[in-house]
CSV table of C-alpha atoms in Angstrom, one decimal:
chain,number,residue,atom,x,y,z
A,1,UNK,CA,-12.2,-23.4,7.7
A,2,UNK,CA,-14.1,-20.2,7.0
A,3,UNK,CA,-17.8,-20.9,7.1
A,4,UNK,CA,-18.2,-19.5,3.6
A,5,UNK,CA,-15.9,-22.3,2.4
A,6,UNK,CA,-18.7,-24.8,2.9
A,7,UNK,CA,-20.8,-23.0,0.2
A,8,UNK,CA,-18.7,-24.1,-2.8
A,9,UNK,CA,-15.8,-26.6,-3.6
A,10,UNK,CA,-12.3,-25.2,-3.7
A,11,UNK,CA,-11.3,-23.9,-7.1
A,12,UNK,CA,-7.9,-24.5,-8.6
A,13,UNK,CA,-7.5,-21.3,-10.6
A,14,UNK,CA,-7.7,-19.0,-7.6
A,15,UNK,CA,-5.5,-19.1,-4.5
A,16,UNK,CA,-5.2,-16.9,-1.4
A,17,UNK,CA,-1.7,-15.8,-0.4
A,18,UNK,CA,-1.7,-15.1,3.4
A,19,UNK,CA,1.3,-12.8,3.9
A,20,UNK,CA,0.5,-11.9,7.5
A,21,UNK,CA,3.9,-11.7,9.2
A,22,UNK,CA,3.2,-13.7,12.3
A,23,UNK,CA,2.5,-16.8,10.2
A,24,UNK,CA,6.0,-16.8,8.5
A,25,UNK,CA,9.1,-17.9,10.4
A,26,UNK,CA,11.6,-16.9,7.7
A,27,UNK,CA,11.1,-13.1,7.3
A,28,UNK,CA,13.6,-12.7,4.5
A,29,UNK,CA,11.8,-15.4,2.5
A,30,UNK,CA,8.5,-13.6,3.2
A,31,UNK,CA,9.9,-10.4,1.9
A,32,UNK,CA,10.9,-12.2,-1.3
A,33,UNK,CA,7.4,-13.6,-1.7
A,34,UNK,CA,5.7,-10.3,-1.0
A,35,UNK,CA,8.0,-8.6,-3.5
A,36,UNK,CA,7.3,-11.0,-6.3
A,37,UNK,CA,3.5,-10.9,-5.8
A,38,UNK,CA,3.7,-7.1,-5.5
A,39,UNK,CA,5.6,-6.9,-8.8
A,40,UNK,CA,3.0,-9.0,-10.6
A,41,UNK,CA,0.1,-7.0,-9.2
A,42,UNK,CA,1.8,-3.7,-9.8
A,43,UNK,CA,2.3,-4.6,-13.5
A,44,UNK,CA,-1.5,-4.9,-13.7
A,45,UNK,CA,-1.7,-1.3,-12.5
A,46,UNK,CA,0.4,-0.2,-15.5
A,47,UNK,CA,2.4,2.3,-13.4
A,48,UNK,CA,4.5,2.6,-10.2
A,49,UNK,CA,2.8,6.0,-9.7
A,50,UNK,CA,-0.9,5.3,-10.6
A,51,UNK,CA,-3.2,8.3,-11.3
A,52,UNK,CA,-6.8,8.7,-10.0
A,53,UNK,CA,-9.6,8.0,-12.5
A,54,UNK,CA,-11.5,10.7,-10.7
A,55,UNK,CA,-11.1,12.6,-7.5
A,56,UNK,CA,-14.6,11.8,-6.3
A,57,UNK,CA,-14.9,10.3,-2.8
A,58,UNK,CA,-18.1,8.4,-2.7
A,59,UNK,CA,-18.2,7.4,1.0
A,60,UNK,CA,-17.2,9.4,4.0
A,61,UNK,CA,-17.4,9.2,7.8
A,62,UNK,CA,-17.6,11.8,10.5
A,63,UNK,CA,-14.3,11.7,12.4
A,64,UNK,CA,-12.1,13.8,14.6
A,65,UNK,CA,-8.8,14.9,13.1
A,66,UNK,CA,-5.5,16.0,14.7
A,67,UNK,CA,-5.0,19.0,12.4
A,68,UNK,CA,-2.3,20.5,14.6
A,69,UNK,CA,-0.1,17.4,14.2
A,70,UNK,CA,-0.8,17.3,10.5
A,71,UNK,CA,0.3,20.9,10.1
A,72,UNK,CA,3.5,20.3,12.1
A,73,UNK,CA,4.3,17.2,10.0
A,74,UNK,CA,3.7,18.9,6.7
A,75,UNK,CA,6.2,21.6,7.6
A,76,UNK,CA,8.7,19.1,8.9
A,77,UNK,CA,11.3,19.8,6.2
A,78,UNK,CA,11.7,23.4,7.5
A,79,UNK,CA,13.2,22.1,10.7
A,80,UNK,CA,15.9,20.2,8.9
A,81,UNK,CA,19.4,21.8,8.5
A,82,UNK,CA,19.6,23.5,5.0
A,83,UNK,CA,23.1,22.1,4.4
A,84,UNK,CA,21.9,18.5,4.9
A,85,UNK,CA,19.0,19.2,2.4
A,86,UNK,CA,21.5,20.6,-0.1
A,87,UNK,CA,23.9,17.7,0.1
A,88,UNK,CA,21.2,15.1,-0.1
A,89,UNK,CA,19.7,16.8,-3.1
A,90,UNK,CA,23.1,16.9,-4.8
A,91,UNK,CA,23.7,13.2,-4.0
A,92,UNK,CA,20.3,12.3,-5.5
A,93,UNK,CA,21.3,14.1,-8.7
A,94,UNK,CA,24.7,12.4,-8.7
A,95,UNK,CA,23.1,8.9,-8.6
A,96,UNK,CA,20.7,9.8,-11.4
A,97,UNK,CA,23.5,11.1,-13.6
A,98,UNK,CA,25.6,8.0,-13.0
A,99,UNK,CA,22.7,5.8,-13.9
A,100,UNK,CA,22.1,7.7,-17.1
A,101,UNK,CA,25.7,7.1,-18.1
A,102,UNK,CA,25.6,3.5,-16.9
A,103,UNK,CA,28.5,4.1,-14.6
A,104,UNK,CA,27.0,3.9,-11.1
A,105,UNK,CA,28.3,0.4,-10.6
A,106,UNK,CA,31.8,1.5,-11.3
A,107,UNK,CA,31.7,4.1,-8.5
A,108,UNK,CA,29.8,1.9,-6.1
A,109,UNK,CA,30.1,-1.9,-6.7
A,110,UNK,CA,27.6,-3.8,-4.6
A,111,UNK,CA,28.1,-7.1,-2.8
A,112,UNK,CA,24.5,-8.1,-3.4
A,113,UNK,CA,23.9,-6.8,-6.9
A,114,UNK,CA,26.0,-8.0,-9.8
A,115,UNK,CA,24.7,-5.6,-12.5
A,116,UNK,CA,23.8,-2.4,-10.7
A,117,UNK,CA,23.2,-0.4,-13.9
A,118,UNK,CA,20.5,-2.7,-15.2
A,119,UNK,CA,18.1,-1.1,-12.8
A,120,UNK,CA,18.4,2.3,-14.6
A,121,UNK,CA,15.4,4.5,-13.6
A,122,UNK,CA,13.2,1.7,-12.3
A,123,UNK,CA,14.4,1.7,-8.7
A,124,UNK,CA,16.2,5.1,-8.1
A,125,UNK,CA,15.2,5.3,-4.5
A,126,UNK,CA,16.1,1.7,-3.9
A,127,UNK,CA,19.6,2.3,-5.4
A,128,UNK,CA,20.2,5.4,-3.4
A,129,UNK,CA,19.3,3.6,-0.2
A,130,UNK,CA,21.5,0.7,-1.2
A,131,UNK,CA,24.5,3.0,-1.7
A,132,UNK,CA,24.0,4.6,1.7
A,133,UNK,CA,23.3,1.3,3.4
A,134,UNK,CA,26.5,-0.4,2.1
A,135,UNK,CA,29.0,2.5,2.2
A,136,UNK,CA,27.6,4.4,5.2
A,137,UNK,CA,29.5,7.6,4.3
A,138,UNK,CA,29.6,8.8,0.7
A,139,UNK,CA,32.0,11.4,-0.8
A,140,UNK,CA,31.1,12.5,-4.3
A,141,UNK,CA,31.5,15.4,-6.8
A,142,UNK,CA,28.5,17.6,-7.5
A,143,UNK,CA,27.7,19.0,-11.0
A,144,UNK,CA,29.4,22.2,-10.0
A,145,UNK,CA,32.6,20.3,-9.2
A,146,UNK,CA,32.2,20.6,-5.4
A,147,UNK,CA,33.3,17.7,-3.3
A,148,UNK,CA,30.6,16.8,-0.9
A,149,UNK,CA,30.1,14.1,1.8
A,150,UNK,CA,26.8,12.7,3.1
A,151,UNK,CA,26.5,10.2,6.1
A,152,UNK,CA,24.0,7.5,6.6
A,153,UNK,CA,22.7,9.3,9.7
A,154,UNK,CA,22.1,12.5,7.7
A,155,UNK,CA,20.5,10.7,4.9
A,156,UNK,CA,18.1,8.8,7.2
A,157,UNK,CA,17.3,12.1,9.0
A,158,UNK,CA,16.4,13.7,5.7
A,159,UNK,CA,14.2,10.6,4.8
A,160,UNK,CA,12.4,10.8,8.1
A,161,UNK,CA,11.5,14.5,7.6
A,162,UNK,CA,10.5,13.8,4.0
A,163,UNK,CA,8.1,11.1,5.1
A,164,UNK,CA,6.5,13.3,7.8
A,165,UNK,CA,6.1,16.2,5.4
A,166,UNK,CA,4.6,14.0,2.7
A,167,UNK,CA,2.2,12.4,5.3
A,168,UNK,CA,0.9,15.7,6.4
A,169,UNK,CA,0.5,17.1,2.9
A,170,UNK,CA,-1.5,14.1,1.8
A,171,UNK,CA,-4.2,14.9,4.3
A,172,UNK,CA,-4.4,18.5,3.4
A,173,UNK,CA,-4.6,17.7,-0.3
A,174,UNK,CA,-7.6,15.4,0.4
A,175,UNK,CA,-9.3,18.1,2.5
A,176,UNK,CA,-8.7,20.6,-0.3
A,177,UNK,CA,-10.3,18.2,-2.8
A,178,UNK,CA,-13.3,17.9,-0.5
A,179,UNK,CA,-13.7,21.7,-0.4
A,180,UNK,CA,-12.8,22.3,3.2
A,181,UNK,CA,-11.2,25.5,4.4
A,182,UNK,CA,-8.8,24.4,7.2
A,183,UNK,CA,-9.5,27.5,9.3
A,184,UNK,CA,-13.2,26.8,9.2
A,185,UNK,CA,-13.1,23.1,10.0
A,186,UNK,CA,-15.2,21.9,13.0
A,187,UNK,CA,-14.1,19.4,15.6
A,188,UNK,CA,-15.6,16.6,13.5
A,189,UNK,CA,-15.9,16.5,9.7
A,190,UNK,CA,-17.0,13.9,7.2
A,191,UNK,CA,-14.0,12.6,5.2
A,192,UNK,CA,-13.0,9.3,3.5
A,193,UNK,CA,-11.1,6.9,5.7
A,194,UNK,CA,-8.1,5.9,3.7
A,195,UNK,CA,-4.3,5.8,3.9
A,196,UNK,CA,-4.0,9.5,3.3
A,197,UNK,CA,-6.2,10.4,6.2
A,198,UNK,CA,-5.8,7.5,8.7
A,199,UNK,CA,-2.6,8.8,10.4
A,200,UNK,CA,-4.5,11.8,11.8
A,201,UNK,CA,-7.9,10.3,12.5
A,202,UNK,CA,-8.7,9.7,16.2
A,203,UNK,CA,-10.4,6.3,16.1
A,204,UNK,CA,-12.6,4.8,18.8
A,205,UNK,CA,-11.3,1.8,20.7
A,206,UNK,CA,-12.0,-1.8,19.4
A,207,UNK,CA,-12.1,-0.8,15.7
A,208,UNK,CA,-10.9,-2.6,12.6
A,209,UNK,CA,-10.3,-1.0,9.2
A,210,UNK,CA,-10.4,-3.3,6.2
A,211,UNK,CA,-9.1,-2.0,2.8
A,212,UNK,CA,-9.7,-3.9,-0.4
A,213,UNK,CA,-7.8,-3.1,-3.6
A,214,UNK,CA,-9.5,-4.5,-6.7
A,215,UNK,CA,-8.0,-4.8,-10.2
A,216,UNK,CA,-9.7,-2.6,-12.9
A,217,UNK,CA,-7.0,-2.2,-15.6
A,218,UNK,CA,-9.0,-4.0,-18.3
A,219,UNK,CA,-12.7,-3.9,-19.0
A,220,UNK,CA,-13.3,-7.5,-17.8
A,221,UNK,CA,-11.5,-6.6,-14.5
A,222,UNK,CA,-13.5,-3.5,-14.0
A,223,UNK,CA,-16.8,-5.2,-14.7
A,224,UNK,CA,-15.9,-8.0,-12.2
A,225,UNK,CA,-14.8,-5.4,-9.6
A,226,UNK,CA,-18.0,-3.3,-9.9
A,227,UNK,CA,-20.2,-6.4,-9.4
A,228,UNK,CA,-18.2,-7.4,-6.3
A,229,UNK,CA,-18.3,-4.0,-4.8
A,230,UNK,CA,-22.0,-3.5,-5.5
A,231,UNK,CA,-22.9,-6.8,-3.9
A,232,UNK,CA,-20.5,-6.2,-1.0
A,233,UNK,CA,-22.1,-2.8,-0.2
A,234,UNK,CA,-25.5,-4.4,-0.3
A,235,UNK,CA,-24.4,-7.0,2.2
A,236,UNK,CA,-22.5,-4.7,4.6
A,237,UNK,CA,-25.1,-2.0,4.8
A,238,UNK,CA,-27.5,-4.5,6.3
A,239,UNK,CA,-25.3,-4.9,9.4
A,240,UNK,CA,-25.3,-2.4,12.3
A,241,UNK,CA,-21.7,-1.4,13.3
A,242,UNK,CA,-20.2,-2.0,9.8
A,243,UNK,CA,-19.6,1.1,7.7
A,244,UNK,CA,-18.4,1.6,4.2
A,245,UNK,CA,-16.0,4.6,4.6
A,246,UNK,CA,-14.2,4.9,1.3
A,247,UNK,CA,-14.6,4.1,-2.4
A,248,UNK,CA,-12.0,5.5,-4.7
A,249,UNK,CA,-11.2,4.7,-8.3
A,250,UNK,CA,-7.7,4.8,-9.7
A,251,UNK,CA,-7.1,4.3,-13.5
A,252,UNK,CA,-6.2,0.6,-13.0
A,253,UNK,CA,-7.6,-0.3,-9.5
A,254,UNK,CA,-10.3,0.6,-7.0
A,255,UNK,CA,-9.9,1.1,-3.3
A,256,UNK,CA,-12.8,0.1,-1.0
A,257,UNK,CA,-12.6,0.7,2.8
A,258,UNK,CA,-14.7,-0.7,5.6
A,259,UNK,CA,-14.7,0.2,9.3
A,260,UNK,CA,-16.1,-2.2,11.9
A,261,UNK,CA,-15.8,-3.5,15.4
A,262,UNK,CA,-12.9,-6.0,15.9
A,263,UNK,CA,-15.4,-8.8,16.4
A,264,UNK,CA,-17.0,-8.1,13.0
A,265,UNK,CA,-13.9,-8.7,10.9
A,266,UNK,CA,-14.9,-12.3,10.1
A,267,UNK,CA,-18.3,-11.1,9.0
A,268,UNK,CA,-16.8,-8.5,6.6
A,269,UNK,CA,-14.5,-11.2,5.1
A,270,UNK,CA,-17.4,-13.6,4.8
A,271,UNK,CA,-19.4,-10.9,2.9
A,272,UNK,CA,-16.5,-10.4,0.6
A,273,UNK,CA,-16.3,-14.2,0.0
A,274,UNK,CA,-19.9,-14.4,-0.9
A,275,UNK,CA,-19.7,-11.4,-3.3
A,276,UNK,CA,-16.5,-12.8,-4.9
A,277,UNK,CA,-18.1,-16.2,-5.5
A,278,UNK,CA,-21.2,-14.6,-7.0
A,279,UNK,CA,-18.9,-12.9,-9.6
A,280,UNK,CA,-17.3,-16.2,-10.6
A,281,UNK,CA,-19.3,-16.5,-13.8
A,282,UNK,CA,-17.2,-13.5,-15.0
A,283,UNK,CA,-13.9,-15.2,-15.9
A,284,UNK,CA,-11.3,-12.5,-16.1
A,285,UNK,CA,-8.0,-13.9,-17.5
A,286,UNK,CA,-6.2,-12.3,-14.7
A,287,UNK,CA,-7.5,-10.8,-11.5
A,288,UNK,CA,-6.3,-9.8,-8.0
A,289,UNK,CA,-7.7,-8.5,-4.8
A,290,UNK,CA,-5.5,-7.3,-2.0
A,291,UNK,CA,-7.0,-7.2,1.5
A,292,UNK,CA,-5.4,-5.4,4.5
A,293,UNK,CA,-7.2,-5.7,7.8
A,294,UNK,CA,-5.9,-3.4,10.6
A,295,UNK,CA,-7.2,-4.6,13.9
A,296,UNK,CA,-7.4,-2.1,16.8
A,297,UNK,CA,-6.5,0.7,14.4
A,298,UNK,CA,-5.1,3.8,16.1
A,299,UNK,CA,-4.1,1.9,19.2
A,300,UNK,CA,-0.2,1.8,19.0
A,301,UNK,CA,0.1,-0.8,21.7
A,302,UNK,CA,-2.4,-3.3,20.2
A,303,UNK,CA,-2.6,-2.6,16.5
A,304,UNK,CA,-2.0,-5.6,14.2
A,305,UNK,CA,-2.4,-6.1,10.5
A,306,UNK,CA,-3.5,-9.1,8.5
A,307,UNK,CA,-2.6,-9.3,4.8
A,308,UNK,CA,-4.3,-11.4,2.1
A,309,UNK,CA,-3.9,-11.6,-1.6
A,310,UNK,CA,-6.5,-13.3,-3.8
A,311,UNK,CA,-4.8,-14.3,-7.0
A,312,UNK,CA,-6.8,-15.5,-10.0
A,313,UNK,CA,-5.6,-16.8,-13.4
A,314,UNK,CA,-2.6,-18.2,-15.2
A,315,UNK,CA,-0.7,-14.9,-14.9
A,316,UNK,CA,0.1,-15.7,-11.2
A,317,UNK,CA,1.1,-19.3,-11.7
A,318,UNK,CA,4.9,-18.4,-11.8
A,319,UNK,CA,4.7,-17.4,-8.1
A,320,UNK,CA,3.1,-20.6,-6.9
A,321,UNK,CA,6.5,-22.4,-6.7
A,322,UNK,CA,7.6,-19.8,-4.2
A,323,UNK,CA,4.6,-20.2,-2.0
A,324,UNK,CA,4.0,-23.0,0.5
A,325,UNK,CA,0.6,-24.8,0.3
A,326,UNK,CA,-1.4,-25.4,3.5
A,327,UNK,CA,-4.3,-27.6,4.4
A,328,UNK,CA,-6.5,-24.5,5.0
A,329,UNK,CA,-8.9,-22.7,2.8
A,330,UNK,CA,-10.2,-19.1,2.9
A,331,UNK,CA,-13.0,-17.6,0.9
A,332,UNK,CA,-13.4,-21.1,-0.6
A,333,UNK,CA,-9.9,-21.2,-2.0
A,334,UNK,CA,-6.6,-22.9,-1.1
A,335,UNK,CA,-4.4,-20.8,1.3
A,336,UNK,CA,-0.7,-20.5,0.6
A,337,UNK,CA,2.0,-19.0,2.8
């Protein structure tokens, strides 16, 4: 039991879903659970591609960046064969057009999906990946009438280069928003620690990064979130070795990042629990907090991630039947797997 759990009795309208992989034997079932919870939380964000409420970064930390690797990654697509890029682009257009016409399922029936065309534009990337995964080699006709072929290996190579390019460009966009000129940057600079910058930060040993995602879509959610964050900052800034390294508001959720020593993770989670409980007088009809704790961040041999979802309100009740109750509590609430 978390020591904070002794402060207050367990509440029934709030649960904690512990989706840390090592605790789940059936990985396929875990994926189903994560997907369902993700869909519910995403619907509270009002968009699959959420936009920032502002581009103000309120907290930053002095870090060393591997700018050489970031530059190499951002230009990764230039290394890819032009013909592969052309054929993948044409294939993507082909899938989109068939979805518009409602005929993709006629061209590529799936063993796992009865009604392929019901997905329409919601899961374009998912559908492209499914076509490649199931058929391995695809021959199709482009808009110009050219017969083209794309293999699974070529498609995956293209995806790999796209991910590298996107990762590098994310960092440079943040640096640009912060007003840095790349050629004038020093060995260490103050930047927010977040998913866009983490891949290129050179972390010290024995560090844990904790990222909280708070709901803010409606006014009651935003009020609750601001109270929790304010109290959390007050608690954390009292403790040596714990740093607030990011606070960033999207239009429907807020990201809050904390960096600490590995041994201080429990202290950070306890501080969150106290702050969350103090906000309990604000009863949002629906509310969610996602917590990702990356232990030994930056150390490829030792890095592990713990995942928690704090789910509040009737809105999340439909997912309870999928989850397995445990005898444990965390933050004062029942833990489900």
